[in-house]
Amino acid sequence: MFNAVRRGPASIVKSASSPYPTRYLSFILPPPLTSKASRILPLLSTCNFSTFHVTRQRAAEAAITEDEIDHQVTAHDATRHGPVTRFIELQERGMVCPTVVKTLVEDMRLETMTHVQSLTINETLKGGDVLAQARTGTGKTLAFLIPVLQNIINYDPKLEQRGYRPKRASPEDIRAIIISPTRELAEQIGVEASKLTRNTGVIVQTAVGGTQKSAGLRAIKNQGCHILVGTPGRLNDILSDPYSEVRAPNLSAFVLDEADRLLDQGFAPAIEAIQKLLPARTEVDRQTLLFSATVPREVVQIARRIAKADVHYLRTVQEGEQQTHERVPQKVAVIRGLENQAPALVELCTREMARKDGVPFKAIIYLNATADVSLIASTLRNLKNPGESIYHKHPLHPARIIHIHARLTQRERTFAAETFRRADSAIMVSTDVTARGMDFPNVSHIIQIGLPQDRDTYIHRLGRTGRGDKTGEGWLILTDLEAREGHNRLHNLPLNEDKSLEVASVDMTQDAQLPEDVAKTLTQTIDASRMVPLDEKSASYHASLGIMRWAPARYMIQSLNNRAKYCWGMESPPKISSGLIGKLGLSRVPGVVRNEDRGSRFDGGRGGLSRDGGGQGSSFRGRGGGGGFSRDSGQRGGSFQGFSRDGGNREDSFRSGGARRDSFSQGDDRGGSFRRGGPSSDRNTYERSDPARRYDRTERSGGSGRNRPASRSFVDSY
Ligand SMILES: Nc1ncnc2c1ncn2[C@@H]1O[C@H](COP(=O)(O)OP(=O)(O)OP(=O)(O)O)[C@@H](O)[C@H]1O
């Protein structure tokens, strides 16, 4: 705290000539002084918002050591007035100009500061470097935007006037750079900054990947730019491009939102490169601000390198305290196998949609891979009530089903995010592109399927609900083994097992008599899954091979194969290329279907244009049965490649389709049945070919003892 005063940016000193009347300053006059401080008092009476920095300058003239000043000012600040808790006080105490406070109070209708705002704004206005940690959805964006804006106005007070434009806009006007890890978040911060600066002359520009670089550069050149918000890649690109003419020689603030993510291995090189393009801090002093809901210990160390060594680490969550909100209950549904995943999701969504508490169902479903997002979104879209056609009302009406991931075009991503933002009721299936920082209003449910990569990812995803003073709930759908692994990854979180999902525990590999609604959910989901194109299923299967590498290989393959067969309706699991089998160490794992055909479009989850016939009664059939994996020309003859147990040389057990059929039938009024074997003519019957009964009997899950960390390359990258 003391050092913050000492390190006010050089630019702030310039504000000594600010036009604000001293009435804004009366509240920051110091308490009765000690003999040393009394030498400073006369100087304070003429200062403005940046009193402390001016004090520093003048005190130097008065030959008083900086430490002494720090102590005086800090003691005064903390004891006499206490922390600022209302936005209006920022004006009353002369900390923030009236125009900005008016915008906050009248336009944005904000009155009371959140804890993190109260804690950090005061400190940040003084110019010190800050690393701030506060729970998700507690207003960190404004916590850094307000002081950044005020310091810009301090530098050039004319910018407080709306519409003020210098004679000529210059890219050199850039005073603050704000970086976020995702495009959507950068755009969101840009919008928030534009709202805040609306009544001032400060100009905000956004630079994110996936948009036209030239258009962005033109906007910066023609309109000017004081605050530049962007993603690491695009910022690096434009700052390093000699033709862009975008430089920031007067930069006074460098902000990393979601700092821990930006400082991890993925982004650190880009951040470092950007820093090298900025003026040396020895020549132009600048303030570094790092904000996040999660700050691992290593990040504190890195922060000390990227910021000044005496960076202030301000936390609203103390060590050992819960990082998630108490008002957001967190439930874990443990499912019997991966094949129960989609049915459990459908049951949960259907049930919560029907809740009569007046809160519209607005959910984000998080998955670990792009391919899983496509697959689950397609499955949800394909849902229909048994016996009804796709032209009937969708079972999840009125919720719109949206999906978003990094492989969409930027236009599609923005459209998806905006559609979800505006919707009253919607389901957005997403990778972690929306996990951090996104402020979608009124999200009622966060549903995470599969184990999140780590605890922090879980916390950020969950943080999309329960924002501000809102409530919400979190669900985590895990298999038994994932739940056990979850004990390590998700330690110290208030997760409670919830057994209310009926399909969660159904053994989908066996015949069973089931209550009607359970059978209905299964039928619906399996029908919908079968209609998903094969290439999406194959891509999801391959992605899971990477994501589940922490699990014993036998268990992993068995689980994935069961999902492919009993939920997706595939007669044979997708094939894996020899190269990938070798890379993942699966050559001796039972159940792996090796793809010997290098040219196959099913290899690696790409291609495979064949679509399951869809609708009731349709089924995949093996080659011998005609149809099915028609693109796979590698298999000659009429049989599926078997579930090899010895590296794929021996083919066994999988005969081509049509040998027998199973059904998940909805049954009659007395309840539904989940039957295997025997064709069914029932309109509500789900038929599934089961060419190899030995599939689930011959393979037992077992462990090869592998325990490798999940490979990032399989996980969606931002
Ligand atoms: N003082 C305040 N009073 C009421 N609402 C506020 C206040 N400050 C911010 N908000 C609102 O709270 C919501 C969450 O704010 P913000 O997105 O800044 O949270 P965050 O802490 O950055 O979250 P995350 O950790 O997820 O990035 C926004 O809708 C914002 O407008």
XYZ file of N, CA and C in Angstrom, residues 201-288:
264
model
N -14.616 12.520 -23.657
C -13.989 12.519 -24.980
C -13.052 11.338 -25.175
N -13.037 10.431 -24.216
C -12.132 9.276 -24.293
C -12.681 8.252 -25.290
N -11.801 7.783 -26.167
C -12.242 6.860 -27.225
C -11.732 5.451 -26.953
N -12.642 4.511 -27.119
C -12.308 3.098 -26.890
C -12.318 2.375 -28.234
N -11.319 1.582 -28.497
C -11.303 0.743 -29.697
C -11.046 -0.699 -29.283
N -11.556 -1.607 -30.093
C -11.381 -3.033 -29.793
C -10.628 -3.701 -30.935
N -9.679 -4.544 -30.601
C -8.901 -5.253 -31.631
C -8.858 -6.736 -31.276
N -9.661 -7.513 -31.994
C -9.674 -8.951 -31.709
C -9.469 -9.746 -32.990
N -8.972 -10.945 -32.817
C -8.785 -11.822 -33.961
C -10.121 -12.148 -34.611
N -10.061 -12.570 -35.851
C -11.284 -12.963 -36.537
C -12.044 -11.794 -37.121
N -11.580 -10.579 -36.891
C -12.214 -9.412 -37.500
C -11.214 -8.810 -38.475
N -11.682 -7.920 -39.305
C -10.789 -7.330 -40.308
C -9.781 -6.411 -39.643
N -8.538 -6.767 -39.804
C -7.494 -5.964 -39.172
C -7.489 -4.551 -39.762
N -7.637 -4.471 -41.081
C -7.529 -3.166 -41.735
C -8.643 -2.221 -41.265
N -9.845 -2.769 -41.080
C -10.954 -1.918 -40.627
C -10.662 -1.388 -39.222
N -10.123 -2.265 -38.381
C -9.778 -1.852 -37.025
C -8.718 -0.759 -37.020
N -7.726 -0.931 -37.869
C -6.640 0.062 -37.938
C -7.174 1.406 -38.437
N -8.062 1.323 -39.425
C -8.641 2.569 -39.953
C -9.393 3.308 -38.847
N -10.150 2.537 -38.053
C -10.919 3.165 -36.969
C -9.974 3.840 -35.974
N -8.889 3.167 -35.662
C -7.932 3.750 -34.707
C -7.336 5.037 -35.282
N -6.980 4.979 -36.564
C -6.339 6.150 -37.182
C -7.318 7.313 -37.342
N -8.522 7.007 -37.795
C -9.464 8.089 -38.087
C -10.141 8.642 -36.845
N -10.549 7.728 -35.954
C -11.308 8.201 -34.790
C -10.419 8.475 -33.590
N -9.219 7.900 -33.587
C -8.353 8.028 -32.426
C -8.595 6.882 -31.465
N -7.773 6.799 -30.465
C -7.910 5.705 -29.494
C -7.161 6.055 -28.212
N -7.875 6.027 -27.119
C -7.213 6.215 -25.815
C -7.132 4.902 -25.052
N -8.187 4.094 -25.202
C -8.186 2.785 -24.526
C -8.318 1.717 -25.610
N -7.327 0.863 -25.693
C -7.358 -0.198 -26.704
C -7.575 -1.533 -25.998
N -8.679 -2.191 -26.332
C -8.999 -3.482 -25.702
C -8.810 -4.567 -26.753
N -8.157 -5.663 -26.405
C -7.979 -6.695 -27.420
C -7.515 -8.025 -26.870
N -7.349 -8.928 -27.802
C -6.827 -10.252 -27.457
C -5.316 -10.257 -27.736
N -4.566 -11.144 -27.098
C -3.107 -11.085 -27.218
C -2.614 -11.161 -28.664
N -3.175 -12.090 -29.432
C -2.687 -12.290 -30.797
C -2.841 -11.048 -31.655
N -4.040 -10.484 -31.672
C -4.296 -9.335 -32.534
C -3.521 -8.102 -32.046
N -3.428 -7.934 -30.741
C -2.684 -6.770 -30.233
C -1.217 -6.873 -30.622
N -0.688 -8.060 -30.460
C 0.706 -8.294 -30.842
C 0.896 -7.998 -32.329
N -0.066 -8.466 -33.087
C -0.018 -8.294 -34.535
C 0.019 -6.806 -34.912
N -0.897 -6.040 -34.355
C -0.941 -4.636 -34.809
C 0.187 -3.801 -34.207
N 0.612 -4.149 -33.015
C 1.702 -3.349 -32.427
C 3.042 -3.651 -33.093
N 3.182 -4.877 -33.604
C 4.462 -5.238 -34.217
C 4.490 -4.940 -35.713
N 3.340 -4.610 -36.270
C 3.283 -4.344 -37.707
C 3.791 -2.933 -38.005
N 4.910 -2.816 -38.700
C 5.472 -1.476 -38.922
C 4.550 -0.578 -39.742
N 3.652 -1.210 -40.504
C 2.749 -0.391 -41.329
C 1.473 0.028 -40.596
N 1.239 -0.561 -39.454
C -0.007 -0.230 -38.748
C 0.046 1.169 -38.142
N 1.238 1.626 -37.868
C 1.466 2.934 -37.234
C 0.837 3.025 -35.852
N 0.411 1.897 -35.315
C -0.155 1.930 -33.965
C 0.969 1.705 -32.960
N 1.230 2.727 -32.193
C 2.244 2.645 -31.151
C 1.629 3.183 -29.863
N 2.281 2.923 -28.797
C 1.740 3.453 -27.542
C 2.881 4.080 -26.731
N 3.507 5.109 -27.278
C 4.666 5.671 -26.580
C 4.309 6.340 -25.253
N 3.026 6.671 -25.086
C 2.627 7.340 -23.833
C 1.796 6.435 -22.932
N 1.942 5.162 -23.124
C 1.080 4.233 -22.386
C 1.241 4.411 -20.873
N 0.097 4.534 -20.199
C 0.200 4.665 -18.741
C -0.492 3.533 -17.994
N -1.252 2.702 -18.709
C -1.886 1.569 -18.013
C -1.886 0.323 -18.893
N -1.519 -0.770 -18.287
C -1.454 -2.055 -18.977
C -2.266 -3.019 -18.114
N -3.404 -3.474 -18.650
C -4.331 -4.262 -17.824
C -4.458 -5.672 -18.382
N -4.319 -6.650 -17.518
C -4.561 -8.040 -17.915
C -5.795 -8.530 -17.168
N -6.903 -8.674 -17.895
C -8.093 -9.250 -17.263
C -7.976 -10.764 -17.426
N -8.426 -11.503 -16.444
C -8.187 -12.957 -16.397
C -6.666 -13.185 -16.432
N -6.003 -12.510 -15.544
C -4.536 -12.485 -15.580
C -3.907 -13.869 -15.493
N -4.476 -14.739 -14.667
C -3.853 -16.055 -14.513
C -3.871 -16.815 -15.831
N -4.940 -16.650 -16.590
C -5.007 -17.322 -17.896
C -4.005 -16.702 -18.861
N -3.895 -15.390 -18.816
C -2.990 -14.716 -19.750
C -1.526 -14.981 -19.416
N -1.278 -15.342 -18.176
C 0.113 -15.584 -17.803
C 0.467 -17.065 -17.822
N -0.479 -17.904 -18.224
C -0.124 -19.326 -18.297
C 0.607 -19.598 -19.613
N 1.031 -20.819 -19.752
C 1.920 -21.143 -20.876
C 1.371 -20.751 -22.243
N 0.059 -20.872 -22.396
C -0.536 -20.624 -23.700
C -0.361 -19.189 -24.183
N -0.554 -18.251 -23.290
C -0.550 -16.858 -23.708
C 0.722 -16.101 -23.322
N 1.469 -16.628 -22.372
C 2.610 -15.869 -21.847
C 3.543 -15.344 -22.941
N 3.877 -16.148 -23.985
C 4.790 -15.611 -25.006
C 4.214 -14.377 -25.708
N 2.910 -14.395 -25.985
C 2.297 -13.241 -26.663
C 2.309 -12.020 -25.745
N 2.057 -12.245 -24.475
C 2.043 -11.109 -23.525
C 3.456 -10.522 -23.429
N 4.414 -11.424 -23.378
C 5.813 -10.964 -23.291
C 6.169 -10.159 -24.547
N 5.736 -10.671 -25.706
C 6.041 -9.971 -26.957
C 5.394 -8.589 -26.968
N 4.176 -8.504 -26.466
C 3.494 -7.199 -26.430
C 4.255 -6.244 -25.518
N 4.664 -6.782 -24.382
C 5.395 -5.920 -23.439
C 6.654 -5.335 -24.063
N 7.297 -6.155 -24.885
C 8.535 -5.679 -25.519
C 8.252 -4.559 -26.517
N 7.035 -4.510 -27.018
C 6.684 -3.471 -27.991
C 6.241 -2.171 -27.313
N 6.116 -2.230 -26.007
C 5.681 -1.037 -25.273
C 6.913 -0.257 -24.823
N 6.725 1.014 -24.537
C 7.887 1.790 -24.095
C 8.473 1.227 -22.802
N 9.773 1.341 -22.661
C 10.423 0.830 -21.448
C 9.886 1.583 -20.239
N 9.678 0.836 -19.184
C 9.104 1.487 -18.006
C 10.057 2.477 -17.348
N 11.325 2.303 -17.662
C 12.284 3.268 -17.114
C 12.099 4.631 -17.788
N 11.574 4.612 -19.008
C 11.358 5.888 -19.712
C 9.946 6.430 -19.503
N 8.964 5.554 -19.658
C 7.572 5.989 -19.437
C 6.980 5.080 -18.360
N 6.722 5.675 -17.228
C 6.184 4.869 -16.136
C 4.762 4.444 -16.464
N 4.459 3.210 -16.234
C 3.086 2.776 -16.453
C 2.623 1.882 -15.315
N 1.299 1.835 -15.238
C 0.675 1.058 -14.180
C 0.245 -0.287 -14.762
N 0.533 -1.349 -14.041
C 0.093 -2.672 -14.494
C -0.992 -3.175 -13.543
